């Protein structure tokens, strides 16, 4: 696909993928004489002494910082480097080119200024403190590629304590796109009732937790989440329930309290959603044991839990992956630039799962009934309606 | 000069003075079809999956973050809002338009990406911790408009603990420009020996401390610093010596241990440097009591310690202020964009006063002997030689 040499050379030549640009045409004056006089006049308006008037206005009415500065359109991407792509704990410096790439997408697709802050602390309380102190210059926070369950604690705590919204792409973004895909997949197998589907989620990290939360909010009552130790259920002994988020999962899923591994609980289920990070976790036999016309979303990257072709052969009616080289890519880029755009434009204070279900619905509705096919259940990445639909959803929420 | 209405309207229309810009021409493609294909290809190079190659390279060799990301050209402007312009403790939100203005100057004059981080903590240890955690994505730190002596402690501590350079404009920037101006002023009164000048500094905050430090490094042996309680000297009782920076001043200045107020110690001195924040502090009588052909730098803004015309009438040979509407403006903008440019380009690890003296010399030398006049002792703000001269100075340091 992409060669390492091409990638490294491009990055060496670009020498950084983003930069600061003035919103006044200061750098376009070529004549030096003119530059001097324009510069002097401009600086007296945008810097001292003129800017003191702006500072005083904001001091009297803090809310005006949204009118007179870039706060309204600027977010921070916070990453501690502990869980970057499929590479694991590679540290903040190594995470920086990834976050710069994300910033390019924010700018290109959402028109958002996203400042990558790859930070040199992996301690949850230090990260929380850091983000709280960071607030004044930013309109929203995007949390990215921090290991779970630490990141769930951080996001929970910051949701309560920040005065600006916090979006956790691995949790919120993935859950929205997955639910949107599921909504459309169900239309194709004529199951309009999501409530009584039996859904198995493999993986209980940020993505697994987010998908459980959004499905619960969408009224799914028969979810089973499987982690490394097997199905999670209330009071599980083997492996225990080692964090509050798994406790929440245990208390709200698996109504029949089924124990066992994935092979045991997948039988007779309608939907498989894999966010386990384990290539090949789902075997053909397991898919065969599912209900007829099953839905298999094998989302782990770069190697899915099962190849779509294998899943189809074993009886799956609709498949999706996280990859662009198979049909039905479940890609967060379908959401994150637009939801941040919308959160900023609506001055939302908080992200909640009711909001996320509505957005999933809005995204699903962008695929017209006439276009909907087994290999086309999600709109394209550059669908220009995404921004306005997601913003409208937030406005009416 | 500038009307409040003009300033507020301009800021409302600009709606932020800076923004993020991609360094790849992604946003210039107008054809949607083309955009989709270019976007897909580009994203696979600058984001997943390609960017993983870059992340892995940096993980193996952290230094490569300077080659593959924007770190090499990105600084943070850190401000807690406690001492903004002449407005005092106005808070981080009200400080933001000022720091955005500063960022515009960094971009326009120095080509530096400066991210304004106006932070919601006024606690020195929290600020230190914040900046330490912030390091990975930044090539240097610029500390701005934080109250003294807290800021001196923060800068001291960070100088020791950061792996990237930290520049404190109020301290370092002011001291450089002041010394450069003094070097050239001395040429005009034919005093080439700076060592035995008697220099009185009014003000012992960031600027006063910085000027004391640079003069000391430039071999001045007869400095007296005056604070609100009068002349500082070793063992002063009245008012005490209430912080370690004043202790350092007391131990290294005022060899004759002169006590008293400004009027007492200004007599028979050669140079007055005012960074007191007190309009009218220096009277004509005081200037008259100085040596003949005295030098009076009344740098407090917006209202200087004495008007240049009054100082001249009272016998001062050379005057300077912080204002653009009098001759000889001592303006940090002559230094800060270029020194950050130079610190980044030379990958300097630290700012020290030996370096700052050399830079003051370099700046002074930009005014040719033939141009040098009583009302022209500093180069112009847009002198295009500033960058290369300051960079060269750092390279040979």
Short mmCIF file of C-alpha atoms in Angstrom, two decimals, chain B residues 68-384:
data_model
loop_
_atom_site.label_atom_id
_atom_site.label_comp_id
_atom_site.label_asym_id
_atom_site.label_seq_id
_atom_site.Cartn_x
_atom_site.Cartn_y
_atom_site.Cartn_z
CA UNK B 68 9.53 14.63 11.26
CA UNK B 69 7.19 17.00 13.15
CA UNK B 70 6.65 20.73 13.78
CA UNK B 71 8.50 20.59 17.13
CA UNK B 72 11.55 22.29 15.61
CA UNK B 73 9.53 25.44 14.90
CA UNK B 74 6.86 25.52 17.59
CA UNK B 75 6.94 27.30 20.94
CA UNK B 76 4.42 27.78 23.72
CA UNK B 77 3.64 31.21 25.16
CA UNK B 78 2.84 30.56 28.82
CA UNK B 79 0.86 33.20 30.72
CA UNK B 80 -1.23 32.93 33.89
CA UNK B 81 -2.79 36.37 33.47
CA UNK B 82 -1.30 37.83 36.66
CA UNK B 83 0.65 40.78 35.24
CA UNK B 84 -0.63 41.58 31.78
CA UNK B 85 0.58 44.81 30.15
CA UNK B 86 -0.05 47.58 32.64
CA UNK B 87 -3.38 46.00 33.63
CA UNK B 88 -2.28 43.76 36.47
CA UNK B 89 -3.94 40.47 37.40
CA UNK B 90 -6.70 40.30 34.77
CA UNK B 91 -6.85 36.51 34.45
CA UNK B 92 -5.97 34.07 31.67
CA UNK B 93 -8.99 34.72 29.40
CA UNK B 94 -8.35 38.47 29.30
CA UNK B 95 -4.66 37.77 28.61
CA UNK B 96 -5.46 35.67 25.55
CA UNK B 97 -5.89 38.50 22.96
CA UNK B 98 -2.53 39.91 24.09
CA UNK B 99 -0.79 36.55 23.66
CA UNK B 100 -2.42 36.04 20.26
CA UNK B 101 -1.00 39.42 19.23
CA UNK B 102 2.40 38.25 20.42
CA UNK B 103 1.95 35.07 18.37
CA UNK B 104 1.28 37.19 15.26
CA UNK B 105 4.60 39.01 15.83
CA UNK B 106 6.43 35.70 16.33
CA UNK B 107 5.01 34.47 13.02
CA UNK B 108 5.52 37.66 11.05
CA UNK B 109 8.97 38.64 12.25
CA UNK B 110 10.47 35.29 13.22
CA UNK B 111 8.56 32.67 11.24
CA UNK B 112 7.90 30.88 14.54
CA UNK B 113 4.72 28.97 15.43
CA UNK B 114 3.77 30.34 18.86
CA UNK B 115 0.85 28.69 20.64
CA UNK B 116 -0.70 30.94 23.31
CA UNK B 117 -1.42 28.90 26.42
CA UNK B 118 -3.16 31.13 28.92
CA UNK B 119 -3.48 28.85 31.89
CA UNK B 120 -5.94 28.61 34.72
CA UNK B 121 -3.54 28.38 37.63
CA UNK B 122 -1.59 31.07 39.41
CA UNK B 123 0.30 28.60 41.62
CA UNK B 124 4.02 28.50 40.87
CA UNK B 125 4.46 24.78 41.41
CA UNK B 126 1.43 23.94 39.28
CA UNK B 127 2.76 26.16 36.50
CA UNK B 128 6.19 24.49 36.68
CA UNK B 129 4.60 21.04 36.55
CA UNK B 130 2.40 22.12 33.63
CA UNK B 131 5.33 23.35 31.55
CA UNK B 132 7.41 20.24 32.31
CA UNK B 133 4.60 17.99 31.09
CA UNK B 134 4.10 20.19 28.03
CA UNK B 135 7.60 19.75 26.55
CA UNK B 136 7.40 16.98 23.91
CA UNK B 137 5.58 18.96 21.19
CA UNK B 138 7.55 22.19 21.66
CA UNK B 139 11.03 23.39 20.72
CA UNK B 140 11.12 26.21 23.26
CA UNK B 141 9.05 27.98 25.92
CA UNK B 142 8.30 31.70 26.14
CA UNK B 143 7.16 32.86 29.57
CA UNK B 144 5.07 36.00 29.50
CA UNK B 145 3.36 38.45 31.84
CA UNK B 146 3.50 36.38 35.02
CA UNK B 147 3.91 38.37 38.24
CA UNK B 148 7.28 38.74 39.95
CA UNK B 149 8.98 37.30 41.99
CA UNK B 150 6.93 34.15 41.33
CA UNK B 151 7.96 34.18 37.68
CA UNK B 152 11.67 34.41 38.53
CA UNK B 153 11.34 31.27 40.64
CA UNK B 154 9.42 29.51 37.84
CA UNK B 155 11.99 30.45 35.20
CA UNK B 156 14.95 29.49 37.43
CA UNK B 157 13.47 26.12 38.20
CA UNK B 158 12.48 25.39 34.60
CA UNK B 159 15.92 26.48 33.31
CA UNK B 160 17.30 23.60 35.39
CA UNK B 161 14.65 21.01 34.66
CA UNK B 162 13.60 21.45 31.02
CA UNK B 163 15.35 19.86 28.07
CA UNK B 164 14.28 22.75 25.82
CA UNK B 165 15.23 26.43 26.26
CA UNK B 166 13.03 28.80 28.22
CA UNK B 167 12.95 32.51 27.40
CA UNK B 168 11.42 35.05 29.77
CA UNK B 169 10.71 38.12 27.72
CA UNK B 170 10.04 40.53 30.59
CA UNK B 171 13.39 39.57 32.11
CA UNK B 172 15.65 38.49 29.23
CA UNK B 173 14.16 40.47 26.35
CA UNK B 174 14.04 43.78 28.21
CA UNK B 175 17.58 43.34 29.50
CA UNK B 176 19.02 42.72 26.03
CA UNK B 177 17.41 45.76 24.40
CA UNK B 178 18.30 47.98 27.34
CA UNK B 179 21.95 46.94 27.23
CA UNK B 180 22.09 47.37 23.44
CA UNK B 181 20.71 50.90 23.83
CA UNK B 182 23.18 51.61 26.63
CA UNK B 183 26.13 50.40 24.52
CA UNK B 184 25.23 52.84 21.77
CA UNK B 185 24.36 55.70 24.10
CA UNK B 186 27.80 55.41 25.66
CA UNK B 187 29.44 55.83 22.26
CA UNK B 188 27.67 59.18 21.94
CA UNK B 189 28.99 60.51 25.23
CA UNK B 190 32.43 59.05 24.64
CA UNK B 191 32.34 56.78 27.62
CA UNK B 192 33.50 53.45 26.39
CA UNK B 193 34.09 51.95 29.78
CA UNK B 194 30.87 50.51 31.12
CA UNK B 195 32.65 49.11 34.21
CA UNK B 196 32.83 52.22 36.32
CA UNK B 197 29.55 53.86 35.38
CA UNK B 198 27.24 54.46 38.27
CA UNK B 199 23.87 53.04 37.18
CA UNK B 200 20.63 53.30 39.13
CA UNK B 201 17.81 50.89 38.28
CA UNK B 202 14.34 51.78 39.59
CA UNK B 203 12.23 48.62 39.95
CA UNK B 204 13.21 45.15 41.16
CA UNK B 205 10.64 43.02 39.34
CA UNK B 206 11.34 40.83 36.30
CA UNK B 207 12.72 43.68 34.20
CA UNK B 208 14.77 45.23 37.02
CA UNK B 209 16.24 41.85 37.95
CA UNK B 210 17.03 41.05 34.31
CA UNK B 211 18.73 44.40 33.76
CA UNK B 212 20.77 43.95 36.94
CA UNK B 213 21.84 40.46 35.76
CA UNK B 214 22.88 41.55 32.28
CA UNK B 215 24.74 44.64 33.55
CA UNK B 216 26.56 42.50 36.07
CA UNK B 217 27.57 40.08 33.29
CA UNK B 218 28.71 43.10 31.23
CA UNK B 219 31.07 43.98 34.10
CA UNK B 220 29.23 46.94 35.60
CA UNK B 221 30.46 47.12 39.17
CA UNK B 222 28.55 50.12 40.45
CA UNK B 223 24.83 49.39 40.19
CA UNK B 224 22.19 50.44 42.67
CA UNK B 225 18.71 48.94 42.46
CA UNK B 226 15.85 50.82 44.10
CA UNK B 227 12.54 49.16 44.98
CA UNK B 228 9.45 50.58 46.71
CA UNK B 229 11.30 50.68 50.01
CA UNK B 230 14.34 52.50 48.63
CA UNK B 231 17.85 51.43 47.68
CA UNK B 232 18.59 47.73 48.09
CA UNK B 233 21.75 46.85 49.97
CA UNK B 234 23.09 43.96 51.94
CA UNK B 235 21.39 43.70 55.31
CA UNK B 236 18.78 46.36 54.64
CA UNK B 237 16.38 46.57 57.59
CA UNK B 238 13.68 48.93 56.38
CA UNK B 239 11.25 46.83 54.34
CA UNK B 240 13.65 43.92 54.43
CA UNK B 241 14.80 41.88 51.48
CA UNK B 242 11.73 39.82 50.88
CA UNK B 243 12.78 37.35 48.19
CA UNK B 244 15.88 35.49 47.00
CA UNK B 245 16.18 37.64 43.88
CA UNK B 246 16.42 40.82 45.90
CA UNK B 247 18.93 39.00 48.11
CA UNK B 248 20.99 38.28 45.01
CA UNK B 249 20.71 41.95 44.03
CA UNK B 250 21.74 43.04 47.52
CA UNK B 251 24.77 40.75 47.50
CA UNK B 252 26.02 41.93 44.12
CA UNK B 253 25.24 45.64 43.88
CA UNK B 254 25.57 48.86 45.87
CA UNK B 255 29.22 48.40 46.89
CA UNK B 256 29.08 51.50 49.08
CA UNK B 257 25.90 50.18 50.74
CA UNK B 258 24.06 53.42 50.18
CA UNK B 259 20.67 53.64 51.86
CA UNK B 260 17.83 56.00 51.08
CA UNK B 261 15.27 56.68 48.41
CA UNK B 262 15.78 57.30 44.70
CA UNK B 263 16.47 60.99 45.24
CA UNK B 264 19.27 60.09 47.65
CA UNK B 265 21.08 57.54 45.48
CA UNK B 266 20.60 59.09 42.04
CA UNK B 267 23.05 61.89 42.85
CA UNK B 268 26.26 61.75 40.83
CA UNK B 269 25.13 58.71 38.87
CA UNK B 270 25.68 58.35 35.11
CA UNK B 271 22.68 56.29 34.10
CA UNK B 272 19.07 55.94 35.22
CA UNK B 273 17.02 52.95 34.06
CA UNK B 274 13.37 53.03 35.12
CA UNK B 275 11.25 49.88 35.09
CA UNK B 276 9.26 50.83 38.16
CA UNK B 277 5.77 51.11 36.70
CA UNK B 278 5.54 54.53 38.36
CA UNK B 279 4.77 57.51 36.14
CA UNK B 280 6.71 60.61 37.12
CA UNK B 281 8.94 58.81 39.63
CA UNK B 282 12.04 60.64 38.37
CA UNK B 283 11.88 64.40 38.89
CA UNK B 284 13.80 67.07 37.00
CA UNK B 285 15.68 67.87 40.20
CA UNK B 286 16.86 64.28 40.38
CA UNK B 287 18.13 64.40 36.80
CA UNK B 288 19.90 67.67 37.61
CA UNK B 289 21.67 65.92 40.47
CA UNK B 290 23.10 63.27 38.12
CA UNK B 291 26.49 63.59 36.45
CA UNK B 292 26.77 65.72 33.32
CA UNK B 293 25.72 64.12 30.03
CA UNK B 294 23.56 61.62 31.85
CA UNK B 295 21.60 58.80 30.26
CA UNK B 296 17.93 58.45 31.23
CA UNK B 297 15.96 55.40 30.13
CA UNK B 298 12.43 55.86 31.52
CA UNK B 299 10.88 52.60 30.36
CA UNK B 300 7.60 52.28 32.26
CA UNK B 301 4.50 52.00 30.06
CA UNK B 302 2.27 53.70 29.16
CA UNK B 303 3.61 56.57 31.28
CA UNK B 304 7.38 56.83 31.76
CA UNK B 305 9.19 57.79 34.98
CA UNK B 306 9.94 61.15 33.35
CA UNK B 307 9.03 62.64 29.96
CA UNK B 308 12.04 62.72 27.61
CA UNK B 309 11.63 66.45 27.07
CA UNK B 310 11.77 67.11 30.83
CA UNK B 311 14.79 64.85 31.24
CA UNK B 312 16.59 66.65 28.43
CA UNK B 313 15.80 70.06 29.93
CA UNK B 314 17.27 68.85 33.22
CA UNK B 315 20.52 67.85 31.53
CA UNK B 316 20.11 64.29 30.22
CA UNK B 317 22.08 63.78 27.04
CA UNK B 318 20.38 60.60 25.84
CA UNK B 319 16.83 59.55 26.64
CA UNK B 320 14.77 56.50 25.80
CA UNK B 321 11.29 55.20 26.67
CA UNK B 322 9.15 52.15 26.06
CA UNK B 323 6.86 54.10 23.75
CA UNK B 324 6.75 54.30 19.98
CA UNK B 325 5.84 58.01 19.95
CA UNK B 326 9.17 59.16 21.39
CA UNK B 327 12.61 58.57 19.90
CA UNK B 328 14.64 55.54 21.06
CA UNK B 329 11.95 53.03 21.88
CA UNK B 330 13.28 50.21 24.04
CA UNK B 331 11.01 47.56 22.55
CA UNK B 332 11.28 43.82 23.25
CA UNK B 333 9.93 43.14 19.76
CA UNK B 334 13.46 43.99 18.60
CA UNK B 335 14.55 40.74 20.19
CA UNK B 336 11.93 38.18 21.07
CA UNK B 337 10.92 36.89 17.62
CA UNK B 338 14.56 36.67 16.50
CA UNK B 339 16.00 35.11 19.62
CA UNK B 340 13.34 32.38 19.62
CA UNK B 341 14.06 31.84 15.92
CA UNK B 342 17.75 31.54 16.78
CA UNK B 343 17.21 29.31 19.83
CA UNK B 344 15.17 26.95 17.65
CA UNK B 345 17.59 27.01 14.72
CA UNK B 346 20.64 26.37 16.87
CA UNK B 347 18.84 23.82 19.08
CA UNK B 348 20.13 25.69 22.10
CA UNK B 349 19.30 24.03 25.40
CA UNK B 350 19.52 27.08 27.62
CA UNK B 351 19.42 30.86 27.81
CA UNK B 352 22.20 32.45 29.88
CA UNK B 353 23.34 36.02 30.48
CA UNK B 354 26.64 35.58 28.63
CA UNK B 355 24.57 34.79 25.56
CA UNK B 356 22.32 37.79 26.24
CA UNK B 357 25.25 40.22 26.48
CA UNK B 358 26.54 38.94 23.12
CA UNK B 359 23.13 39.48 21.57
CA UNK B 360 22.97 43.02 22.99
CA UNK B 361 26.32 43.69 21.34
CA UNK B 362 25.10 42.28 18.03
CA UNK B 363 21.98 44.45 18.11
CA UNK B 364 23.93 47.57 19.03
CA UNK B 365 26.31 46.94 16.12
CA UNK B 366 23.38 47.12 13.66
CA UNK B 367 23.39 50.90 14.13
CA UNK B 368 26.32 52.11 12.09
CA UNK B 369 28.63 54.74 13.59
CA UNK B 370 27.54 57.10 10.79
CA UNK B 371 23.84 56.74 11.62
CA UNK B 372 24.23 56.86 15.38
CA UNK B 373 22.57 59.93 16.84
CA UNK B 374 21.10 61.00 20.14
CA UNK B 375 17.65 60.07 18.84
CA UNK B 376 18.72 56.94 16.96
CA UNK B 377 20.50 54.40 19.14
CA UNK B 378 18.64 51.20 18.23
CA UNK B 379 17.97 49.48 14.88
CA UNK B 380 14.48 49.48 13.46
CA UNK B 381 11.99 46.75 14.38
CA UNK B 382 11.94 45.34 10.86
CA UNK B 383 15.70 45.37 10.32
CA UNK B 384 16.07 42.21 8.29
#
